[in-house]
Amino acid sequence: MTQARPESAGSALLLVAVSARMLAQSAARGGYASIAVDGFGDEDTLNAASQHVAVADFDAPVCLDELSAFVSSKDVCGVVYGGGIDTRPAWLDKLEAGWPLLGNSPATVHRANEPHEFFALLDRLAIPYPEIRFEVPETLDGWLRKSACGEGGMGVRFLAEPGRLGPCEYFQRHVAGRIGSLLFLADGQDIVPIGFNTLWTAGHDPAHPFLFAGAINRLELDAAQRPKLNEYALKLTRALGLVGLNSLDIVMDGEVCRVLELNPRPSATMSLYDEDFPAGLLRAHIDACRGRLDGVVALQGRVRAFRVIYAPRALTLPFDKRLPIWCADRPMPGACIAAGSPLCSVQAMGTEESQVLSLLAEREGALLTWLGI
């Protein structure tokens, strides 16, 4: 049975992200009508959202102006932003000026994304992180060049030659450990940990060796590491006034969990837990933004994982066949996918981690066979 919509009748949430599918599906689970604004317009997003607005170029000012003009005639009760928007201050400012912002403020996002300020904050809070520099290291080997303005690992690469840093860039020593994250809810003063995750990177593009490739909602941590990560999230929440869903990315350096970055908005790992919440995690995110964490109980639910599939060559999807149901972010029939671009994601769920990983690999192979690759 569809739940009654928790906002006023006829109103809708405005969901804005480079890919809004996850937000739209969680909104539907919670009974919200939604206007999804993203750059993909995939089948799953169109099925979940009440309306969809396609954005061809998030960096083109005209797109932001056109969106504002379109949405101004709609009854919008609030806006939730996702990946790709937190790194675009003009979008955050425009959204905050137009509608109630259900998420961290632009000022908070700036403090989390500006490298000088963020790493100085980690120092004050005694939170460990890999060594960083704002000047070219004496030796290039073992260093990364990173941009806090990128998303999905696009702005991370090995340091191959010296050069001046651009805006929001810095150098960071490479730590070759497992990459993980903590997804948590915050109300400005307290947190509720939702889950610990292992993050994967893709290896198909040498120019972007840390491109995000998926995640599983399991991360091997000992009895001391879990509370330590929760402590880091709590310290950052109180220092920055974090609200709603946030994600803390870390790298395992021996027994030390070193913080890589804070994503001050719902992250992709939200999809690994949404089904554990009958009204969806977006409802919990909105409640937390309004200062309500009461009643949120994070469960160690089923093992879930997804892997992003990048097109190995240019593809045109057939009109007469649909991608398998265990895919998400499914392009519309006839869609043209450029080589190296995200095609879709493959999902798997089970009771054991090994079972889920095996099923995920099997489905990835089946998808490529289905596509004739």
Short mmCIF file of C-alpha atoms in Angstrom, two decimals:
data_model
loop_
_atom_site.label_atom_id
_atom_site.label_comp_id
_atom_site.label_asym_id
_atom_site.label_seq_id
_atom_site.Cartn_x
_atom_site.Cartn_y
_atom_site.Cartn_z
CA MET A 1 0.00 0.00 0.00
CA THR A 2 1.28 3.47 -0.87
CA GLN A 3 1.82 5.58 2.23
CA ALA A 4 0.19 8.97 2.58
CA ARG A 5 2.53 11.68 1.45
CA PRO A 6 4.10 13.29 4.51
CA GLU A 7 4.11 16.82 3.11
CA SER A 8 1.15 18.98 2.19
CA ALA A 9 -1.18 17.64 -0.48
CA GLY A 10 0.01 18.40 -3.98
CA SER A 11 3.48 19.50 -2.92
CA ALA A 12 6.64 17.77 -4.11
CA LEU A 13 10.25 17.40 -3.15
CA LEU A 14 12.78 18.83 -5.57
CA LEU A 15 15.60 16.27 -5.94
CA VAL A 16 18.73 17.60 -7.64
CA ALA A 17 21.81 15.51 -8.41
CA VAL A 18 23.96 14.48 -11.35
CA SER A 19 22.14 11.16 -10.92
CA ALA A 20 18.90 11.44 -8.91
CA ARG A 21 17.72 7.83 -9.22
CA MET A 22 18.59 6.84 -5.65
CA LEU A 23 16.88 9.91 -4.17
CA ALA A 24 13.78 9.46 -6.33
CA GLN A 25 13.36 5.80 -5.36
CA SER A 26 13.76 6.58 -1.67
CA ALA A 27 11.27 9.44 -1.98
CA ALA A 28 8.74 7.10 -3.57
CA ARG A 29 9.29 4.58 -0.78
CA GLY A 30 8.50 7.31 1.75
CA GLY A 31 5.36 8.41 -0.08
CA TYR A 32 6.75 11.69 -1.40
CA ALA A 33 5.90 13.13 -4.77
CA SER A 34 9.09 14.37 -6.38
CA ILE A 35 10.54 16.40 -9.21
CA ALA A 36 13.85 14.77 -10.13
CA VAL A 37 16.49 16.92 -11.78
CA ASP A 38 19.51 15.09 -13.16
CA GLY A 39 21.71 14.50 -16.16
CA PHE A 40 20.71 10.94 -17.03
CA GLY A 41 16.93 10.55 -17.08
CA ASP A 42 17.26 6.80 -16.82
CA GLU A 43 14.29 4.45 -16.75
CA ASP A 44 14.41 3.89 -12.99
CA THR A 45 14.42 7.61 -12.22
CA LEU A 46 11.51 8.27 -14.57
CA ASN A 47 9.52 5.44 -12.96
CA ALA A 48 10.13 6.69 -9.41
CA ALA A 49 9.75 10.45 -9.82
CA SER A 50 6.50 12.31 -10.41
CA GLN A 51 8.27 14.60 -12.90
CA HIS A 52 11.73 14.73 -14.42
CA VAL A 53 13.87 17.61 -15.63
CA ALA A 54 16.92 16.78 -17.76
CA VAL A 55 20.07 18.87 -17.36
CA ALA A 56 22.47 18.66 -20.28
CA ASP A 57 25.32 20.54 -18.58
CA PHE A 58 25.40 21.30 -14.87
CA ASP A 59 28.16 23.85 -15.45
CA ALA A 60 26.12 25.92 -17.91
CA PRO A 61 24.49 28.91 -16.12
CA VAL A 62 21.56 28.82 -18.55
CA CYS A 63 20.57 25.36 -17.25
CA LEU A 64 20.28 26.69 -13.71
CA ASP A 65 18.21 29.65 -14.88
CA GLU A 66 15.91 27.43 -16.93
CA LEU A 67 15.41 25.08 -13.99
CA SER A 68 14.49 27.97 -11.69
CA ALA A 69 11.97 29.26 -14.22
CA PHE A 70 10.40 25.82 -14.64
CA VAL A 71 10.20 24.95 -10.96
CA SER A 72 8.91 28.39 -9.93
CA SER A 73 5.45 27.34 -11.10
CA LYS A 74 5.51 24.13 -9.05
CA ASP A 75 4.45 23.54 -5.46
CA VAL A 76 7.80 22.54 -3.95
CA CYS A 77 7.99 21.78 -0.23
CA GLY A 78 11.78 21.47 -0.08
CA VAL A 79 14.90 20.56 -2.00
CA VAL A 80 17.31 17.67 -1.42
CA TYR A 81 20.61 17.72 -3.29
CA GLY A 82 22.91 14.80 -4.00
CA GLY A 83 26.22 14.01 -5.65
CA GLY A 84 27.64 16.59 -8.04
CA ILE A 85 25.70 19.50 -6.52
CA ASP A 86 27.74 19.92 -3.34
CA THR A 87 30.76 20.74 -5.53
CA ARG A 88 28.88 23.44 -7.45
CA PRO A 89 28.38 26.46 -5.15
CA ALA A 90 26.24 28.35 -7.68
CA TRP A 91 23.68 25.55 -7.62
CA LEU A 92 23.62 25.40 -3.83
CA ASP A 93 23.17 29.16 -3.52
CA LYS A 94 20.35 29.19 -6.08
CA LEU A 95 18.56 26.24 -4.48
CA GLU A 96 18.83 27.73 -0.99
CA ALA A 97 17.48 31.07 -2.23
CA GLY A 98 14.49 29.46 -3.90
CA TRP A 99 13.24 26.75 -1.57
CA PRO A 100 13.68 25.26 1.91
CA LEU A 101 17.01 23.43 1.77
CA LEU A 102 16.78 19.95 3.30
CA GLY A 103 20.47 19.35 3.80
CA ASN A 104 23.65 21.07 4.86
CA SER A 105 23.90 24.79 4.16
CA PRO A 106 26.21 26.14 1.44
CA ALA A 107 28.46 27.54 4.18
CA THR A 108 28.79 24.11 5.80
CA VAL A 109 29.46 22.45 2.46
CA HIS A 110 32.18 25.00 1.72
CA ARG A 111 33.91 24.24 5.02
CA ALA A 112 33.82 20.51 4.24
CA ASN A 113 35.07 20.92 0.67
CA GLU A 114 37.72 23.63 1.02
CA PRO A 115 40.99 21.68 1.59
CA HIS A 116 42.83 24.25 3.72
CA GLU A 117 39.88 24.63 6.06
CA PHE A 118 38.88 20.96 6.18
CA PHE A 119 42.31 19.51 6.95
CA ALA A 120 42.99 22.24 9.51
CA LEU A 121 39.74 21.19 11.17
CA LEU A 122 40.87 17.55 11.20
CA ASP A 123 44.07 18.66 12.93
CA ARG A 124 42.11 20.55 15.60
CA LEU A 125 39.86 17.54 16.16
CA ALA A 126 42.82 15.10 16.27
CA ILE A 127 41.41 13.08 13.36
CA PRO A 128 44.11 11.30 11.32
CA TYR A 129 44.40 11.63 7.55
CA PRO A 130 47.06 10.86 4.91
CA GLU A 131 49.75 13.53 4.69
CA ILE A 132 48.79 16.48 2.47
CA ARG A 133 50.69 19.38 0.94
CA PHE A 134 49.83 22.52 -0.96
CA GLU A 135 53.23 22.73 -2.63
CA VAL A 136 54.77 20.21 -5.03
CA PRO A 137 56.51 17.41 -3.07
CA GLU A 138 60.27 16.97 -3.52
CA THR A 139 59.67 13.55 -5.09
CA LEU A 140 56.58 12.79 -7.15
CA ASP A 141 56.50 9.06 -6.47
CA GLY A 142 53.82 8.01 -3.99
CA TRP A 143 51.78 11.22 -4.22
CA LEU A 144 48.33 11.99 -5.57
CA ARG A 145 46.96 15.17 -7.06
CA LYS A 146 43.41 15.64 -5.83
CA SER A 147 40.59 18.07 -6.45
CA ALA A 148 37.94 18.69 -3.84
CA CYS A 149 35.69 19.91 -6.68
CA GLY A 150 35.52 16.51 -8.38
CA GLU A 151 33.11 13.67 -7.80
CA GLY A 152 33.25 9.92 -8.10
CA GLY A 153 37.05 9.86 -8.08
CA MET A 154 37.30 11.91 -11.29
CA GLY A 155 39.56 14.48 -9.63
CA VAL A 156 42.12 12.01 -8.22
CA ARG A 157 45.20 10.89 -10.11
CA PHE A 158 48.80 9.94 -9.47
CA LEU A 159 51.21 12.85 -9.51
CA ALA A 160 53.13 12.44 -12.77
CA GLU A 161 54.66 15.89 -13.26
CA PRO A 162 55.01 19.06 -11.20
CA GLY A 163 52.56 21.83 -11.81
CA ARG A 164 50.70 24.58 -10.03
CA LEU A 165 47.61 23.64 -8.09
CA GLY A 166 44.23 24.73 -9.36
CA PRO A 167 41.29 25.86 -7.21
CA CYS A 168 40.41 23.30 -4.50
CA GLU A 169 43.41 21.12 -5.42
CA TYR A 170 46.02 19.63 -3.10
CA PHE A 171 48.62 16.88 -2.98
CA GLN A 172 48.06 13.83 -0.79
CA ARG A 173 50.34 10.91 -0.01
CA HIS A 174 48.97 7.70 -1.49
CA VAL A 175 48.02 5.05 1.06
CA ALA A 176 47.51 1.66 -0.59
CA GLY A 177 44.88 0.36 1.81
CA ARG A 178 41.24 -0.62 1.60
CA ILE A 179 38.88 2.28 0.98
CA GLY A 180 35.78 2.44 3.13
CA SER A 181 33.09 4.78 4.34
CA LEU A 182 30.69 5.43 7.18
CA LEU A 183 27.19 6.53 6.22
CA PHE A 184 25.53 8.39 9.08
CA LEU A 185 22.60 10.60 9.99
CA ALA A 186 23.20 13.82 11.91
CA ASP A 187 21.08 16.51 13.53
CA GLY A 188 23.83 19.05 14.21
CA GLN A 189 24.76 17.63 17.60
CA ASP A 190 24.35 13.86 17.50
CA ILE A 191 24.64 11.07 14.96
CA VAL A 192 23.14 7.70 14.15
CA PRO A 193 25.58 5.45 12.25
CA ILE A 194 23.75 3.76 9.37
CA GLY A 195 26.49 1.46 8.12
CA PHE A 196 30.13 0.82 7.24
CA ASN A 197 30.97 0.13 3.60
CA THR A 198 33.81 -1.03 1.38
CA LEU A 199 34.23 1.20 -1.68
CA TRP A 200 35.60 -0.06 -5.00
CA THR A 201 37.44 1.73 -7.78
CA ALA A 202 37.52 0.95 -11.50
CA GLY A 203 40.71 0.11 -13.38
CA HIS A 204 39.64 0.62 -16.98
CA ASP A 205 40.81 4.23 -17.33
CA PRO A 206 44.52 4.90 -16.57
CA ALA A 207 43.82 8.64 -16.57
CA HIS A 208 41.34 8.17 -13.69
CA PRO A 209 42.66 5.27 -11.59
CA PHE A 210 40.36 6.00 -8.64
CA LEU A 211 37.06 6.21 -10.51
CA PHE A 212 34.20 5.05 -8.27
CA ALA A 213 33.03 1.57 -9.24
CA GLY A 214 30.61 0.50 -6.51
CA ALA A 215 30.31 -0.58 -2.90
CA ILE A 216 29.21 -3.30 -0.51
CA ASN A 217 27.64 -2.64 2.89
CA ARG A 218 30.31 -4.52 4.79
CA LEU A 219 33.73 -3.32 6.00
CA GLU A 220 36.14 -5.37 8.07
CA LEU A 221 36.82 -3.35 11.22
CA ASP A 222 37.92 -4.40 14.68
CA ALA A 223 36.22 -3.58 17.97
CA ALA A 224 38.24 -0.38 18.37
CA GLN A 225 37.94 0.96 14.83
CA ARG A 226 34.14 1.12 14.67
CA PRO A 227 33.68 3.39 17.69
CA LYS A 228 36.65 5.46 16.55
CA LEU A 229 35.00 6.18 13.18
CA ASN A 230 31.74 6.99 14.96
CA GLU A 231 33.72 9.39 17.15
CA TYR A 232 35.19 11.11 14.08
CA ALA A 233 31.72 11.53 12.57
CA LEU A 234 30.39 12.95 15.84
CA LYS A 235 33.27 15.42 16.17
CA LEU A 236 32.75 16.65 12.62
CA THR A 237 29.00 16.90 13.13
CA ARG A 238 29.41 19.15 16.15
CA ALA A 239 32.18 21.22 14.58
CA LEU A 240 30.35 21.79 11.29
CA GLY A 241 26.72 21.48 12.39
CA LEU A 242 26.12 18.62 9.97
CA VAL A 243 22.53 17.56 9.34
CA GLY A 244 20.88 14.76 7.41
CA LEU A 245 22.76 11.99 5.63
CA ASN A 246 26.52 12.36 5.34
CA SER A 247 29.36 10.03 4.41
CA LEU A 248 32.89 9.89 5.80
CA ASP A 249 35.39 8.27 3.41
CA ILE A 250 38.45 6.59 4.92
CA VAL A 251 41.49 4.55 3.92
CA MET A 252 42.83 1.72 6.07
CA ASP A 253 46.50 2.36 6.92
CA GLY A 254 47.38 -0.72 8.95
CA GLU A 255 45.21 -0.45 12.04
CA VAL A 256 44.63 3.29 11.59
CA CYS A 257 41.54 4.61 9.79
CA ARG A 258 42.62 7.79 8.01
CA VAL A 259 39.96 10.20 6.77
CA LEU A 260 40.04 11.03 3.07
CA GLU A 261 37.03 13.31 2.77
CA LEU A 262 33.60 14.16 4.06
CA ASN A 263 30.65 14.05 1.67
CA PRO A 264 28.14 16.45 3.28
CA ARG A 265 25.09 15.02 1.47
CA PRO A 266 23.46 11.64 0.75
CA SER A 267 26.08 9.40 -0.85
CA ALA A 268 25.74 6.49 -3.27
CA THR A 269 25.91 4.02 -0.36
CA MET A 270 22.47 5.21 0.73
CA SER A 271 21.05 2.70 -1.74
CA LEU A 272 22.61 -0.17 0.23
CA TYR A 273 20.36 0.54 3.23
CA ASP A 274 17.19 2.14 1.89
CA GLU A 275 15.20 -1.10 1.91
CA ASP A 276 15.99 -1.57 5.62
CA PHE A 277 13.86 1.50 6.37
CA PRO A 278 10.15 0.96 5.57
CA ALA A 279 9.66 4.68 4.83
CA GLY A 280 13.03 5.03 3.11
CA LEU A 281 16.21 6.75 4.22
CA LEU A 282 15.20 10.00 2.55
CA ARG A 283 12.42 10.39 5.13
CA ALA A 284 15.01 9.85 7.89
CA HIS A 285 17.31 12.38 6.18
CA ILE A 286 14.57 15.01 6.14
CA ASP A 287 13.65 14.34 9.77
CA ALA A 288 17.31 14.65 10.79
CA CYS A 289 17.59 17.96 8.92
CA ARG A 290 14.69 19.14 11.08
CA GLY A 291 16.42 18.02 14.28
CA ARG A 292 14.71 14.66 14.70
CA LEU A 293 16.81 11.53 15.13
CA ASP A 294 14.40 9.81 17.53
CA GLY A 295 13.30 6.38 16.47
CA VAL A 296 16.04 5.85 13.86
CA VAL A 297 17.48 2.39 14.44
CA ALA A 298 20.22 1.16 12.12
CA LEU A 299 20.04 -2.59 11.58
CA GLN A 300 22.68 -4.98 10.27
CA GLY A 301 20.40 -5.98 7.42
CA ARG A 302 21.06 -8.11 4.38
CA VAL A 303 24.32 -7.88 2.49
CA ARG A 304 23.87 -5.58 -0.50
CA ALA A 305 26.30 -4.47 -3.17
CA PHE A 306 26.35 -2.69 -6.49
CA ARG A 307 28.95 -2.25 -9.17
CA VAL A 308 29.00 0.56 -11.72
CA ILE A 309 29.39 -0.76 -15.26
CA TYR A 310 31.28 1.54 -17.62
CA ALA A 311 30.74 1.08 -21.34
CA PRO A 312 33.87 -0.55 -22.83
CA ARG A 313 32.98 0.97 -26.19
CA ALA A 314 30.33 3.23 -27.67
CA LEU A 315 26.93 1.53 -27.43
CA THR A 316 23.39 2.05 -28.64
CA LEU A 317 20.91 0.11 -26.54
CA PRO A 318 18.31 -1.92 -28.43
CA PHE A 319 14.72 -0.69 -28.59
CA ASP A 320 13.24 -4.18 -28.30
CA LYS A 321 15.00 -5.35 -25.11
CA ARG A 322 15.16 -4.09 -21.53
CA LEU A 323 18.18 -4.40 -19.27
CA PRO A 324 17.75 -7.13 -16.60
CA ILE A 325 15.76 -6.28 -13.48
CA TRP A 326 18.86 -6.65 -11.29
CA CYS A 327 20.34 -3.60 -13.02
CA ALA A 328 19.75 -0.06 -11.79
CA ASP A 329 20.24 3.29 -13.51
CA ARG A 330 18.95 1.59 -16.66
CA PRO A 331 19.15 3.85 -19.72
CA MET A 332 16.05 4.19 -21.85
CA PRO A 333 15.80 1.91 -24.91
CA GLY A 334 17.73 3.38 -27.82
CA ALA A 335 20.02 5.42 -25.57
CA CYS A 336 23.52 6.10 -26.90
CA ILE A 337 26.30 5.52 -24.36
CA ALA A 338 29.76 6.92 -25.03
CA ALA A 339 32.80 4.73 -24.46
CA GLY A 340 33.96 4.97 -20.86
CA SER A 341 30.68 6.49 -19.63
CA PRO A 342 28.51 4.86 -16.96
CA LEU A 343 26.16 2.36 -18.57
CA CYS A 344 24.24 1.19 -15.51
CA SER A 345 24.89 -0.49 -12.19
CA VAL A 346 24.53 -4.16 -11.32
CA GLN A 347 23.03 -5.07 -7.94
CA ALA A 348 23.13 -8.15 -5.73
CA MET A 349 21.74 -9.05 -2.32
CA GLY A 350 22.08 -12.04 0.01
CA THR A 351 22.92 -13.26 3.48
CA GLU A 352 26.67 -13.84 3.04
CA GLU A 353 29.28 -11.46 1.67
CA SER A 354 30.97 -14.14 -0.44
CA GLN A 355 27.63 -15.13 -1.96
CA VAL A 356 26.84 -11.54 -2.90
CA LEU A 357 30.26 -10.91 -4.42
CA SER A 358 29.96 -14.08 -6.51
CA LEU A 359 26.48 -13.15 -7.68
CA LEU A 360 27.62 -9.63 -8.54
CA ALA A 361 30.46 -10.95 -10.72
CA GLU A 362 28.10 -13.43 -12.38
CA ARG A 363 25.60 -10.70 -13.22
CA GLU A 364 28.28 -8.37 -14.54
CA GLY A 365 29.42 -11.10 -16.92
CA ALA A 366 25.85 -11.89 -17.94
CA LEU A 367 25.17 -8.23 -18.69
CA LEU A 368 28.21 -7.89 -20.92
CA THR A 369 27.22 -11.08 -22.73
CA TRP A 370 23.67 -9.75 -23.13
CA LEU A 371 25.13 -6.60 -24.69
CA GLY A 372 27.30 -8.67 -27.02
CA ILE A 373 30.57 -7.48 -25.51
#
